[in-house]
PDB file of C-alpha atoms in Angstrom:
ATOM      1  CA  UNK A  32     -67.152  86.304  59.231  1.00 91.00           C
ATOM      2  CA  UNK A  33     -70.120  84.278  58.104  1.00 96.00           C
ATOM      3  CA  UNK A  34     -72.821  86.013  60.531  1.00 98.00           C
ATOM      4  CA  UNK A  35     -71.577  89.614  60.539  1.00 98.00           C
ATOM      5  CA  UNK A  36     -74.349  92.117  61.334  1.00 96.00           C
ATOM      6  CA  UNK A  37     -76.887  89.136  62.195  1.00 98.00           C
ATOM      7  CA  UNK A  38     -79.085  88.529  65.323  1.00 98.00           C
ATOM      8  CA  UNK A  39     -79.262  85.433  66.996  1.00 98.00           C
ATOM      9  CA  UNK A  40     -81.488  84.048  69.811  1.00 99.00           C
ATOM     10  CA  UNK A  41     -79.509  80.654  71.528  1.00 98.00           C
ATOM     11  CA  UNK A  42     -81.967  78.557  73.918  1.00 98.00           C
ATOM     12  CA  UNK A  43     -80.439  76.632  76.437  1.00 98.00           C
ATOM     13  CA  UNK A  44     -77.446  78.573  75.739  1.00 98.00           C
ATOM     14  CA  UNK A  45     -75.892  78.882  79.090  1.00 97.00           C
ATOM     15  CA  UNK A  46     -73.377  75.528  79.026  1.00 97.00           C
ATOM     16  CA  UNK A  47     -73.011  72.601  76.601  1.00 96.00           C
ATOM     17  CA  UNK A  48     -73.837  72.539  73.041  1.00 98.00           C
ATOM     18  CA  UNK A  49     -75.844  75.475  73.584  1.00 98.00           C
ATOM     19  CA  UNK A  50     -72.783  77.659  75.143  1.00 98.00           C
ATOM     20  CA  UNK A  51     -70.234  76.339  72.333  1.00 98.00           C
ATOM     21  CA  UNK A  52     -73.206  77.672  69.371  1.00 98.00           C
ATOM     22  CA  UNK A  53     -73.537  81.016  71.437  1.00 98.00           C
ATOM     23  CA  UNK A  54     -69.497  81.819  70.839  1.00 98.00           C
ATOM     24  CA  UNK A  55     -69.363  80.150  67.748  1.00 98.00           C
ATOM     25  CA  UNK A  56     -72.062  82.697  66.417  1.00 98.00           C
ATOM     26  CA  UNK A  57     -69.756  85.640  68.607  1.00 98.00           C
ATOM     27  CA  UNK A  58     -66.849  84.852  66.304  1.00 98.00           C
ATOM     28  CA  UNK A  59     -68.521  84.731  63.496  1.00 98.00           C
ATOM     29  CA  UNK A  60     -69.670  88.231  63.958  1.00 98.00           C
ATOM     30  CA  UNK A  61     -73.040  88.102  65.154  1.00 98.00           C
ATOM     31  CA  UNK A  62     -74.956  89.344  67.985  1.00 98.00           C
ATOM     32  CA  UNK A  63     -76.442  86.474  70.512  1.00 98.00           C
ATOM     33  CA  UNK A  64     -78.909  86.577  73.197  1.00 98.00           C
ATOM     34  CA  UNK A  65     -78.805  83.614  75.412  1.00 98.00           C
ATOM     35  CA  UNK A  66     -82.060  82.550  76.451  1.00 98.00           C
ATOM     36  CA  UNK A  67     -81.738  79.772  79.861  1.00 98.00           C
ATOM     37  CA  UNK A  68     -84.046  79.072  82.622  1.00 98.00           C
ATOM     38  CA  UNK A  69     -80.689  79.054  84.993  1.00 98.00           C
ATOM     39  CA  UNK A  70     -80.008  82.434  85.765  1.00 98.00           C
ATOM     40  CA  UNK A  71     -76.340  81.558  87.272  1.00 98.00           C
ATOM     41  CA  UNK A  72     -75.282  80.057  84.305  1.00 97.00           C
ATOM     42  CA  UNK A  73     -76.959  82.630  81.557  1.00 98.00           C
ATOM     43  CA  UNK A  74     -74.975  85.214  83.321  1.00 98.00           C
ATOM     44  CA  UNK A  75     -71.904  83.681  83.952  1.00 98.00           C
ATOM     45  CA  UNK A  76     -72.008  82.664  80.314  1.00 98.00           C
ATOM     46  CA  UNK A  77     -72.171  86.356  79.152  1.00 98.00           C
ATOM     47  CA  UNK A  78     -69.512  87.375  81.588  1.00 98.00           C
ATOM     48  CA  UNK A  79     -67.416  84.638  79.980  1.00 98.00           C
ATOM     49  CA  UNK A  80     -68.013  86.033  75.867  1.00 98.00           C
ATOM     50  CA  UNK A  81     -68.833  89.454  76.568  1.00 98.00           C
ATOM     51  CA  UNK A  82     -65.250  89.822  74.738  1.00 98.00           C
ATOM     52  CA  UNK A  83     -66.182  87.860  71.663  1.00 98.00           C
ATOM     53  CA  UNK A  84     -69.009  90.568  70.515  1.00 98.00           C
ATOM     54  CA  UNK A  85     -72.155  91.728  71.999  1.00 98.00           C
ATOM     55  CA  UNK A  86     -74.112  89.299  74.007  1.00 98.00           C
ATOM     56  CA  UNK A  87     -76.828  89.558  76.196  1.00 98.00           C
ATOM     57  CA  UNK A  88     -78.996  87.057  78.780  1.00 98.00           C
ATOM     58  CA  UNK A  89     -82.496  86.876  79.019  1.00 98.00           C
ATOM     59  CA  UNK A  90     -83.960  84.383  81.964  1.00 98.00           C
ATOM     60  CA  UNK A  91     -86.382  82.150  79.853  1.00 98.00           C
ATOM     61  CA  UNK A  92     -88.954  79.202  80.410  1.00 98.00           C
ATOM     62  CA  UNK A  93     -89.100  78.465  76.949  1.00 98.00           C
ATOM     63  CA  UNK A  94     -92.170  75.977  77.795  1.00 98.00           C
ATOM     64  CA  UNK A  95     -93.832  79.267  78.567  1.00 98.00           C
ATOM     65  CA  UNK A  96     -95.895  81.461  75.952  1.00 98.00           C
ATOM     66  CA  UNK A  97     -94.952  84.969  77.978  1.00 98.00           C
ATOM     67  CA  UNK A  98     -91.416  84.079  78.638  1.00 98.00           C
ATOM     68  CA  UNK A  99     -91.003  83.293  75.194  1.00 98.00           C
ATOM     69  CA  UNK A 100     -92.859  86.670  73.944  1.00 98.00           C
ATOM     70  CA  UNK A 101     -90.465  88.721  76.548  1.00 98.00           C
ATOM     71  CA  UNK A 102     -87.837  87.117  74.579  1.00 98.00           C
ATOM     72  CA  UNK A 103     -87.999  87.839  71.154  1.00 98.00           C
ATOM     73  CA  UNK A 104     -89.155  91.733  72.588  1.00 98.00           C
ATOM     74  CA  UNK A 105     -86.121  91.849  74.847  1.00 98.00           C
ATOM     75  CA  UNK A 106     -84.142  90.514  71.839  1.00 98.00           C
ATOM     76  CA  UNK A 107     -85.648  93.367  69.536  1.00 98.00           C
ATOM     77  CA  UNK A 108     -84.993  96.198  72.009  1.00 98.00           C
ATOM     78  CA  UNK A 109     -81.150  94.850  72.299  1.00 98.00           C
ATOM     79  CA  UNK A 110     -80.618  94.430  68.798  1.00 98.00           C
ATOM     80  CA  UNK A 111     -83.313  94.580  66.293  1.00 95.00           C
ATOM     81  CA  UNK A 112     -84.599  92.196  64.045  1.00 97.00           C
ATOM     82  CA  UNK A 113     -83.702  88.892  64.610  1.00 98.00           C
ATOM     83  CA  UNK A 114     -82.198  86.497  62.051  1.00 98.00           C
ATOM     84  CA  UNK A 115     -81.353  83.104  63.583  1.00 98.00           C
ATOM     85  CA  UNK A 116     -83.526  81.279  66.461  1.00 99.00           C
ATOM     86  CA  UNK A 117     -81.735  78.268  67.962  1.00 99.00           C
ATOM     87  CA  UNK A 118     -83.830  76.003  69.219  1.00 98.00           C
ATOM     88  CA  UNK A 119     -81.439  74.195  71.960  1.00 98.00           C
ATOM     89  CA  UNK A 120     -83.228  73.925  75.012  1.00 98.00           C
ATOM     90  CA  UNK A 121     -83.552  70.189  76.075  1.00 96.00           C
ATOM     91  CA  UNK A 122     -83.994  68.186  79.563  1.00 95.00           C
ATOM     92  CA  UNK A 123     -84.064  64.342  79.708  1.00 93.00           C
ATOM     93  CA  UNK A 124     -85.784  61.959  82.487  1.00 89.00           C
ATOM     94  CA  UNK A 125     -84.123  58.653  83.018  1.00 89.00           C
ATOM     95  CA  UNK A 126     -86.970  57.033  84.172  1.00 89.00           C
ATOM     96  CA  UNK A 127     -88.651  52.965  83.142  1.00 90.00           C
ATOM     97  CA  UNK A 128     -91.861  53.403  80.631  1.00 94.00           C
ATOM     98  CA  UNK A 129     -94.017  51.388  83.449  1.00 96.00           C
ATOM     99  CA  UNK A 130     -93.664  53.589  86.562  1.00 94.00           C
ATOM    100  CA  UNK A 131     -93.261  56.742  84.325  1.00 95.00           C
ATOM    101  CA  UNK A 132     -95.714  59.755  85.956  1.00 96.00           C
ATOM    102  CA  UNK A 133     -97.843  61.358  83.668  1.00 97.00           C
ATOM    103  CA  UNK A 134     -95.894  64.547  85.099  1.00 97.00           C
ATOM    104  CA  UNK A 135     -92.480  63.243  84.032  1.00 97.00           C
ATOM    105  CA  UNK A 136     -93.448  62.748  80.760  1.00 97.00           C
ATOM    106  CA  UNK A 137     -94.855  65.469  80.284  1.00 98.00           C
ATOM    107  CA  UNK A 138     -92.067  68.306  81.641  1.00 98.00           C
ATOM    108  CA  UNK A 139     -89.906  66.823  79.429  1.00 98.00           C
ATOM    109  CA  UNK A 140     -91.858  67.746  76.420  1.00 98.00           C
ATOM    110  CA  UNK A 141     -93.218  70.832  77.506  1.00 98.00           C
ATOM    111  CA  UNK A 142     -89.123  71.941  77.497  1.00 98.00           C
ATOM    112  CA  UNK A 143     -87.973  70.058  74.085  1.00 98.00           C
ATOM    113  CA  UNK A 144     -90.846  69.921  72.102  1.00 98.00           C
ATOM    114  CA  UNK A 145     -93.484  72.742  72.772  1.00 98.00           C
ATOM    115  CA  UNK A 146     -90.916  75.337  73.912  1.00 98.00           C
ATOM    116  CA  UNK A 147     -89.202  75.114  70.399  1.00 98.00           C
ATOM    117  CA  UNK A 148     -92.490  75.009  68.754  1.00 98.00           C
ATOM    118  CA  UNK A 149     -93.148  78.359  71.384  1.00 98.00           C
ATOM    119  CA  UNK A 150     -90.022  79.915  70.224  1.00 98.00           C
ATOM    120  CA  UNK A 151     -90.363  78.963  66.508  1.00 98.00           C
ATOM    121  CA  UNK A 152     -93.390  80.133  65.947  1.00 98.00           C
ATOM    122  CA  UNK A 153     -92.702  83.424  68.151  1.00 98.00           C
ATOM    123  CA  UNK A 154     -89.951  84.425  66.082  1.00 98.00           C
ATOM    124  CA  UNK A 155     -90.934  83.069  62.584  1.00 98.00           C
ATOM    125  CA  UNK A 156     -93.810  85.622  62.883  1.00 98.00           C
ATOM    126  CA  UNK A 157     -91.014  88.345  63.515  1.00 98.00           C
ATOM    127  CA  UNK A 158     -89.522  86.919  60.384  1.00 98.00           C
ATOM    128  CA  UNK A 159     -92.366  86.577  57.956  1.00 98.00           C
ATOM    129  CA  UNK A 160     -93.019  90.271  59.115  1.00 98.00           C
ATOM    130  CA  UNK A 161     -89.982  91.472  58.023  1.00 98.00           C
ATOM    131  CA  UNK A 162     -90.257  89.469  54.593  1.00 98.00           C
ATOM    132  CA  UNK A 163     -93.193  91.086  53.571  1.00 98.00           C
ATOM    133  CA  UNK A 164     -91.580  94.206  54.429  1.00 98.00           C
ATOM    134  CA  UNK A 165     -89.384  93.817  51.693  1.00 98.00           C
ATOM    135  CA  UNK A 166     -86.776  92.549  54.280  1.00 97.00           C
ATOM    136  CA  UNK A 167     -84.290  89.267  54.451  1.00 97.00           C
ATOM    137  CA  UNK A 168     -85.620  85.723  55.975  1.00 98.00           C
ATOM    138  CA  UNK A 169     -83.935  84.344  58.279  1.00 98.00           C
ATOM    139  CA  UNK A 170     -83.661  80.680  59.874  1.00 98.00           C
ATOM    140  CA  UNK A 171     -84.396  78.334  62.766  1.00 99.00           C
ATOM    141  CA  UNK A 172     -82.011  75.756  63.375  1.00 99.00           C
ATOM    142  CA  UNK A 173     -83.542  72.953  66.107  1.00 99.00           C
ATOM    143  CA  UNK A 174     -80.887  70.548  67.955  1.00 98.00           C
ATOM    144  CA  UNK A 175     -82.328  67.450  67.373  1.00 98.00           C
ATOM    145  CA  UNK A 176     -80.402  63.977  68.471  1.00 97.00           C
ATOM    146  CA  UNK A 177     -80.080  60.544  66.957  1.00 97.00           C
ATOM    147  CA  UNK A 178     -82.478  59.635  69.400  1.00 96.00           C
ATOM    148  CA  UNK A 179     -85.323  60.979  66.756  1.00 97.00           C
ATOM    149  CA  UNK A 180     -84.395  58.199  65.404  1.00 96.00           C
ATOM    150  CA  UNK A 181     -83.490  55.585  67.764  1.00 95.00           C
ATOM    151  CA  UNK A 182     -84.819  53.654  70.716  1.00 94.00           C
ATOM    152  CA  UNK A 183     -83.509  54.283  74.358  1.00 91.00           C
ATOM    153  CA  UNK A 184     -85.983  52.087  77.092  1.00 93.00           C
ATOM    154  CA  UNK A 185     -85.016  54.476  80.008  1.00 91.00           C
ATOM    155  CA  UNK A 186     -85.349  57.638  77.948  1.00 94.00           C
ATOM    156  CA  UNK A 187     -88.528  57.552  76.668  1.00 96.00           C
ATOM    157  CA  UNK A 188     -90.038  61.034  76.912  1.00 97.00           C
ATOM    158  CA  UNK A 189     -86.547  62.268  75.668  1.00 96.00           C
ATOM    159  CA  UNK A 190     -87.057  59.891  72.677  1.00 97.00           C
ATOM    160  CA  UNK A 191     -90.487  60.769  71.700  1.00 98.00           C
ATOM    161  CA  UNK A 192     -89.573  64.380  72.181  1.00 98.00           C
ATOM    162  CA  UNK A 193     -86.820  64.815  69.589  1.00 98.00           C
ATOM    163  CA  UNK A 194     -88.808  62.347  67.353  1.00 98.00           C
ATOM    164  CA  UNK A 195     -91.529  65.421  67.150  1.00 98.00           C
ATOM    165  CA  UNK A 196     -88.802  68.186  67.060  1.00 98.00           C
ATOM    166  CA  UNK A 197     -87.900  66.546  63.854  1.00 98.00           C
ATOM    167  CA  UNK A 198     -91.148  66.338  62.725  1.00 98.00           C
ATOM    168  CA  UNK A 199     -91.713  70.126  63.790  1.00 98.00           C
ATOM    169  CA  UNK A 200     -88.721  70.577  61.349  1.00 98.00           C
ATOM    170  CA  UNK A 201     -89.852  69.196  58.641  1.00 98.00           C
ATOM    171  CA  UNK A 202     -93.347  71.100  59.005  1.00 98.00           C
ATOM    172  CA  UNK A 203     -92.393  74.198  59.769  1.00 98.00           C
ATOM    173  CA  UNK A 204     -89.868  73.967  57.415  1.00 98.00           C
ATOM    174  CA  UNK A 205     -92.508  73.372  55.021  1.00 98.00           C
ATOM    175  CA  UNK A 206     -94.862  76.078  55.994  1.00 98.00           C
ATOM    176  CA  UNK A 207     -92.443  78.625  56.069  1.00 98.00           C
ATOM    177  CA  UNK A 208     -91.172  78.092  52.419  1.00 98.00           C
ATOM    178  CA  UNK A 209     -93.134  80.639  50.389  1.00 98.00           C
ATOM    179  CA  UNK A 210     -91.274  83.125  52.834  1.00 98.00           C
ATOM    180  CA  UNK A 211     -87.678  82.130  52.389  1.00 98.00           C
ATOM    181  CA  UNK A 212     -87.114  81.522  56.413  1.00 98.00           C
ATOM    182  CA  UNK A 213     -85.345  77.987  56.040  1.00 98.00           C
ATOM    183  CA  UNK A 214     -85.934  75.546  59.037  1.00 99.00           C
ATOM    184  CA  UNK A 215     -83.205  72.584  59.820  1.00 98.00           C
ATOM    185  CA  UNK A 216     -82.010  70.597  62.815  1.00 98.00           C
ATOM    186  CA  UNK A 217     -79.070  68.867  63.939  1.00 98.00           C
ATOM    187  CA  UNK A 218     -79.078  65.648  65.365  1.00 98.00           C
ATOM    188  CA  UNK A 219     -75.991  64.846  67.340  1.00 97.00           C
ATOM    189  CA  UNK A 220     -74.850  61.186  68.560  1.00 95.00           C
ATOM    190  CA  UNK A 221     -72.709  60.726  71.580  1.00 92.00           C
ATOM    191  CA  UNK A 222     -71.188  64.664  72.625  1.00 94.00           C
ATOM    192  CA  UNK A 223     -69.143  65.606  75.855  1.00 91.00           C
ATOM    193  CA  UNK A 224     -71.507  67.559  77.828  1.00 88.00           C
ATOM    194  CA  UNK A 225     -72.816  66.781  80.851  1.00 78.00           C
ATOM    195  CA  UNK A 226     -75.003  64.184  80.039  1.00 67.00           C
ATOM    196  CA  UNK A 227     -72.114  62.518  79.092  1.00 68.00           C
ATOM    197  CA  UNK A 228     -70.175  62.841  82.674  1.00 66.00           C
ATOM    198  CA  UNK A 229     -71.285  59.724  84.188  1.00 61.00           C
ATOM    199  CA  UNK A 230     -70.455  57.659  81.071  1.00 63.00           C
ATOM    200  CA  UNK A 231     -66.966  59.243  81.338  1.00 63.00           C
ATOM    201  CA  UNK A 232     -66.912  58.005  84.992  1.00 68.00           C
ATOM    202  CA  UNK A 233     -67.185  54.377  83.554  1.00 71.00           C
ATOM    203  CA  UNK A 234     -64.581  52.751  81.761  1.00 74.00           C
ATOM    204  CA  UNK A 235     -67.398  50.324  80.910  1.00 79.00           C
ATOM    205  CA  UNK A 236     -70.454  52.395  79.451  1.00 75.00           C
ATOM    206  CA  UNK A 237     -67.638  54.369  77.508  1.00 78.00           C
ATOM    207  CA  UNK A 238     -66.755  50.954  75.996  1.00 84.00           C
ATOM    208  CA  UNK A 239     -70.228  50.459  74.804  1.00 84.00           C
ATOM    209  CA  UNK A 240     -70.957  54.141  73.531  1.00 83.00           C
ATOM    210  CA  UNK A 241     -67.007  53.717  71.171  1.00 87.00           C
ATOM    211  CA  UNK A 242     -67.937  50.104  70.438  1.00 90.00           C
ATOM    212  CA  UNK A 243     -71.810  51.772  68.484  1.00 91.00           C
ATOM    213  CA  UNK A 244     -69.164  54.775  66.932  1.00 93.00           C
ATOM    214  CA  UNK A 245     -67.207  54.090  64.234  1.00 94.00           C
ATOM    215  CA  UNK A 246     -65.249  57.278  64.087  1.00 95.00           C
ATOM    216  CA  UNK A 247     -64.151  55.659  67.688  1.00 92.00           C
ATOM    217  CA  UNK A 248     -64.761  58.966  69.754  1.00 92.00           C
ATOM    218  CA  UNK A 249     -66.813  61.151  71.927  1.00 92.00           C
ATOM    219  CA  UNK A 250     -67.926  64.312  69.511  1.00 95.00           C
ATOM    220  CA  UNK A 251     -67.307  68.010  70.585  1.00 96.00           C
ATOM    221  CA  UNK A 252     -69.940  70.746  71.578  1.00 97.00           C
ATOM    222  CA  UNK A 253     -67.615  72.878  69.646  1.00 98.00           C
ATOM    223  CA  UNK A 254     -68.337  70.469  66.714  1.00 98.00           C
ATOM    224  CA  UNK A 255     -71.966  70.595  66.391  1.00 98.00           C
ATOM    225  CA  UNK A 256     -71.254  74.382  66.930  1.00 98.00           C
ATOM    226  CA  UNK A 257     -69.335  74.668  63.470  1.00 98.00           C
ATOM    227  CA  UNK A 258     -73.483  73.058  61.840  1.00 98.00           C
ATOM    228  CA  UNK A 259     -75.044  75.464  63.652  1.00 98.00           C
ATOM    229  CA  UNK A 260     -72.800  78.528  61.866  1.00 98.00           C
ATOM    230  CA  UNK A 261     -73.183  76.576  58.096  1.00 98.00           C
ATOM    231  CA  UNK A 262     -76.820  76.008  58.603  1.00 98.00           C
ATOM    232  CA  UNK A 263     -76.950  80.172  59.910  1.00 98.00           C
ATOM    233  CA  UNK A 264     -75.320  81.600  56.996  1.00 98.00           C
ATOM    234  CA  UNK A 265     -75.874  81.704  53.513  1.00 97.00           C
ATOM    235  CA  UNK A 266     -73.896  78.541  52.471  1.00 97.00           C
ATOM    236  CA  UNK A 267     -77.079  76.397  52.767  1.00 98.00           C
ATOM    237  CA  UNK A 268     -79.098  78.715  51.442  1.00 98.00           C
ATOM    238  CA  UNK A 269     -80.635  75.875  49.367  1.00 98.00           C
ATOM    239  CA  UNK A 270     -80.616  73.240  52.533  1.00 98.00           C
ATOM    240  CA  UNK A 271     -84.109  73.232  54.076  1.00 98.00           C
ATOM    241  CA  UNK A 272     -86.082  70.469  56.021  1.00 98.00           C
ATOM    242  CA  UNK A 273     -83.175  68.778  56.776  1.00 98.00           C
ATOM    243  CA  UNK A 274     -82.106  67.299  59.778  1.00 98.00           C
ATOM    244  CA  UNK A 275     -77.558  66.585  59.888  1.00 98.00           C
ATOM    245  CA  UNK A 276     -76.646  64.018  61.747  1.00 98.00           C
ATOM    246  CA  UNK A 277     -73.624  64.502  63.377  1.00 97.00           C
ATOM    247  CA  UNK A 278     -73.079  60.793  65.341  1.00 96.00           C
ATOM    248  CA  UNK A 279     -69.336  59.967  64.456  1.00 96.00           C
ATOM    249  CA  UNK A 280     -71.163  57.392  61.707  1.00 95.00           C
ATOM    250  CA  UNK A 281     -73.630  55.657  64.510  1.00 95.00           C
ATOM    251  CA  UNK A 282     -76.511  55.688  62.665  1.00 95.00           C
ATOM    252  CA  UNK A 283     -75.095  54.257  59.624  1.00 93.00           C
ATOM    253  CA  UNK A 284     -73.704  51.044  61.609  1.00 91.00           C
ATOM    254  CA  UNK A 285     -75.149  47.490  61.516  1.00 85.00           C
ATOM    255  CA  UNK A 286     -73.127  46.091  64.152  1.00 83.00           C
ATOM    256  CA  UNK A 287     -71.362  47.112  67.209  1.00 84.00           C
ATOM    257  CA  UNK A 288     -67.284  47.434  66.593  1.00 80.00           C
ATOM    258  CA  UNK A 289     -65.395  44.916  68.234  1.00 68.00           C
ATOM    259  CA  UNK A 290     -62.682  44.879  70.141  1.00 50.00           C
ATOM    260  CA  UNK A 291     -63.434  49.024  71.196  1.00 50.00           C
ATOM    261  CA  UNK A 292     -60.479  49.898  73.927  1.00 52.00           C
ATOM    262  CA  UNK A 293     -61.901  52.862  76.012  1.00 48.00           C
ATOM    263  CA  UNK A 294     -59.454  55.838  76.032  1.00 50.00           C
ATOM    264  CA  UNK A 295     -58.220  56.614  79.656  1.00 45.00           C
ATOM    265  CA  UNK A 296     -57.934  60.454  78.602  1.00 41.00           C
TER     266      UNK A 296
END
């Protein structure tokens, strides 16, 4: 198992790509605390892998500083040092850029962008600590999206938010270095979470999302799961700064695909 004996911390880990990462990490052998603002589903989620390894729940608002440094102490107290943070947490706001409240935008970033740079930050100290204590790095993996990279009217805060999560990749990435803690993100295209329910519900906005993926398919949780557990363990020791786009080859298209034939499963 490619995380035996590690620690992880999971934000946003109660459902979605958050909850497939969290028992990912259980079968590769490492601990997990879930950190989620929904109590319902943080608990509900531990009920559901207590049998995959040792996992606990810790209520979080990872947009605030306290929450976060309960946390990484809670986490500490369960398990001891911790060796993975993943930065997961995300909300979006579907709303037009000219009737946007200054309030919308800004809950959205508070949530993506400062709570990972909260979290990061919180638990990088943790790690440099334990560096300099003659102890192994670890590393912060941020879930990222295509949209870093691409332009979606109605989503703008969402947009703008993972366009400075990658930037707070490639930073802290950067400034953590000299201590061996690596720092990448994944940046996932079109996944079947909830997010992607209503396009599900319509045979036509599934069209469009197959006809802008070549591979021709909706992309599993459990699939950016299996980057999370490569970019956790030693096999990319040497990867850092990096953001993996996992977007069934989206990014990489010039065109939309013709002729895309939604499939009714």
């Amino acid at each position: 198992m490619k995380l035996s004996g590690k620690t992880a911390i999971v934000t946003g880990g109660g459902k979605g790509i958050g909850y497939a990462i969290v028992r990912r990490f259980l079968r590769e052998g490492a601990r997990v605390v879930i950190a989620d603002s929904d109590d319902d589903l943080g608990t509900k989620a531990v009920e559901d892998l207590a049998d995959l390894g040792d996992v606990e729940f810790v209520s979080t608002d990872v947009g605030e500083r306290l929450d976060v440094h309960n946390l990484v102490a809670a986490t500490k107290n369960a398990f001891g040092d911790i060796d993975i943070l993943v930065n997961n947490a995300g909300i979006a706001s579907g709303k037009d850029f000219l009737t946007m409240k200054e309030s919308e935008f800004d809950a959205v970033m508070r949530v993506n962008l400062k709570g990972a740079f909260l979290c990061s930050q919180a638990v990088a100290k943790q790690m440099v600590a334990r560096v300099e204590a003659d102890g192994p790095p670890g590393t912060i993996i941020n879930i990222s999206s295509v949209f870093d990279k691409l332009a979606l009217p109605e989503q703008l805060a969402y947009c703008v938010s993972k366009a400075g999560l990658k930037q707070l990749t490639n930073v802290t990435a950067q400034a953590l270095a000299e201590y061996g803690i690596r720092v990448n993100a994944i940046g996932p295209g079109s996944i079947a979470t909830d997010m992607m329910d209503s396009v599900n519900d319509d045979m036509k906005a599934k069209q469009r999302v197959l006809s802008r993926t070549p591979l021709g398919r909706v992309g599993e949780p459990e699939e950016i799961a299996g980057i999370a557990a490569f970019l956790a363990s030693n096999d990319s020791g040497y990867i850092t700064g990096q953001t993996i786009y996992a977007d069934g080859g989206r990014l990489g298209l010039a065109f939309t695909i013709d002729k895309v034939e939604a499939d009714e499963t």
